[in-house]
Amino acid sequence: DLQGLPTLDACLDRVLDAARALGVRALVYDYAPVPLSLDGELITPSVFVQRNAPADMQQVWCEHGYYQHDPVQQRACRRSAPFLWSYRPLQPGPRREYLGDLHRPVTRYLCERGMGAGLTVPLHLPGGALATFTGVVDGNLPPETALHQAERSQGAFLLLAHAFQVRAQDLLDARQRRCAQIVLTRRERECLQHSARGLTAKAIAAVLNRSVATVNLHLNSAARKLGARNRVDAVVRGLHYRLLEP
């Protein structure tokens, strides 16, 4: 079904229809071309979409910094296996975690909106990208009951997550495949790409039919945006953030 759908939104709608039969009431999907900064901090994803979740969730997570303080995202970055989670106390069990009062603004936001428990599938992708696919279970049920239902459906939800990601890989555009936190102009990217191949500013100027001064201007501007100490550092950072890929 998903292969015939033309947009990410249409695919998410279709998956939610299937996930409801598993006890999932809301879906959240995010994709980051690179999950961590060079300082080890979570990077805001370039794609963050949800279904049946609060309308302001994307803005709160991506613009107000909740994404970086979400314990579920922090755990997903370090794991490859799906895991059940809850922001409300429950009995310990296999593959379950009580995330409790960590990062209280996140906890409060989700619990007040009936999104205090769920199942997350980390999707570590070729090239270092990370996507997470999260199903929120019924917030009106006791957490033990809701998570028990989700645990029984874990295998089917895992298949849905991977099927969705297979289609998403075809639908993501070039901009979404680059880190959204740092925006380089086309010329800045071109100059850094050539620099990464070992070309000097003079050689880059010849390739692009521009003056050496103009090339140096683009390289220096890119270095400032990347927080780089020099051009070698700028190339390293550009590669890390996947900004130099075609």
Steps between C-alpha positions, in 0.01 A plus 500: 500500500769749599695466174204642310459808721661825378572689825633444850173630644295249304726220617468605863121511470502147361729368773285660771200311365689175545654600834162573659429128491810456719375740767695800372310829505766741368820486294812715502775462240823696480808476278842653562773464233746502788370453856776664702710813476877478528448588867274198549172695523180388329438690176149618414367268226440621147168312493252489790145390422221364715148369483232540765751686718472862625509753218782696662724199571724550196560864594558424869742214429694657214494872580481507881766235565279223637649254253844531660353442848270212411630185678341278235706668228814479711449126551411437136831654395688236701289195418404286205223289654141627549409594855189572703499814710283681750504833676281351772610246763466133405638164597848432349513242225694393192542773239306742722623822650342747734627840391335673791581860584803541277478826310174609656374738227499208253334270754236756590418586138447136401314385811261796489414403142450128560831404340678363806583150371599338174730292286797636303693335217847651440599477132877536454546551127785475246727803508436567868147641482254427779122480485266417785151362458285534812154372575312655791266262679158588638547764767168414664620152599711424808867499391547129574197407290597728212861382491400135526285550191785675319746228603282233343493699174870589501597272211226629273582862588867437421402379153283809446789725601743338257245494217437870554872580502561310175248723326619812685853448363359542149295807591755706695644782290862619490435784745351262758803271467727780622523637852238774532679688777771642272405655167771554240444675170550304179833675435620439855422131463671483161815665629513270804440195279797593284707576807417155634651358178826679576467798267654833600302824483677582174405163349140535619484846342609352167240221519214738589623784277505738796768714657717365780365777724144382437591137576673606823190698594278191457743274688534743789125548520444123509762463772327762715162330464654166594689642797825377347847616601644463148415355162603146587270517801226644278528203263489254792192668642331524160551128446377415850178696448457349151498844342746410224306212349352549151 
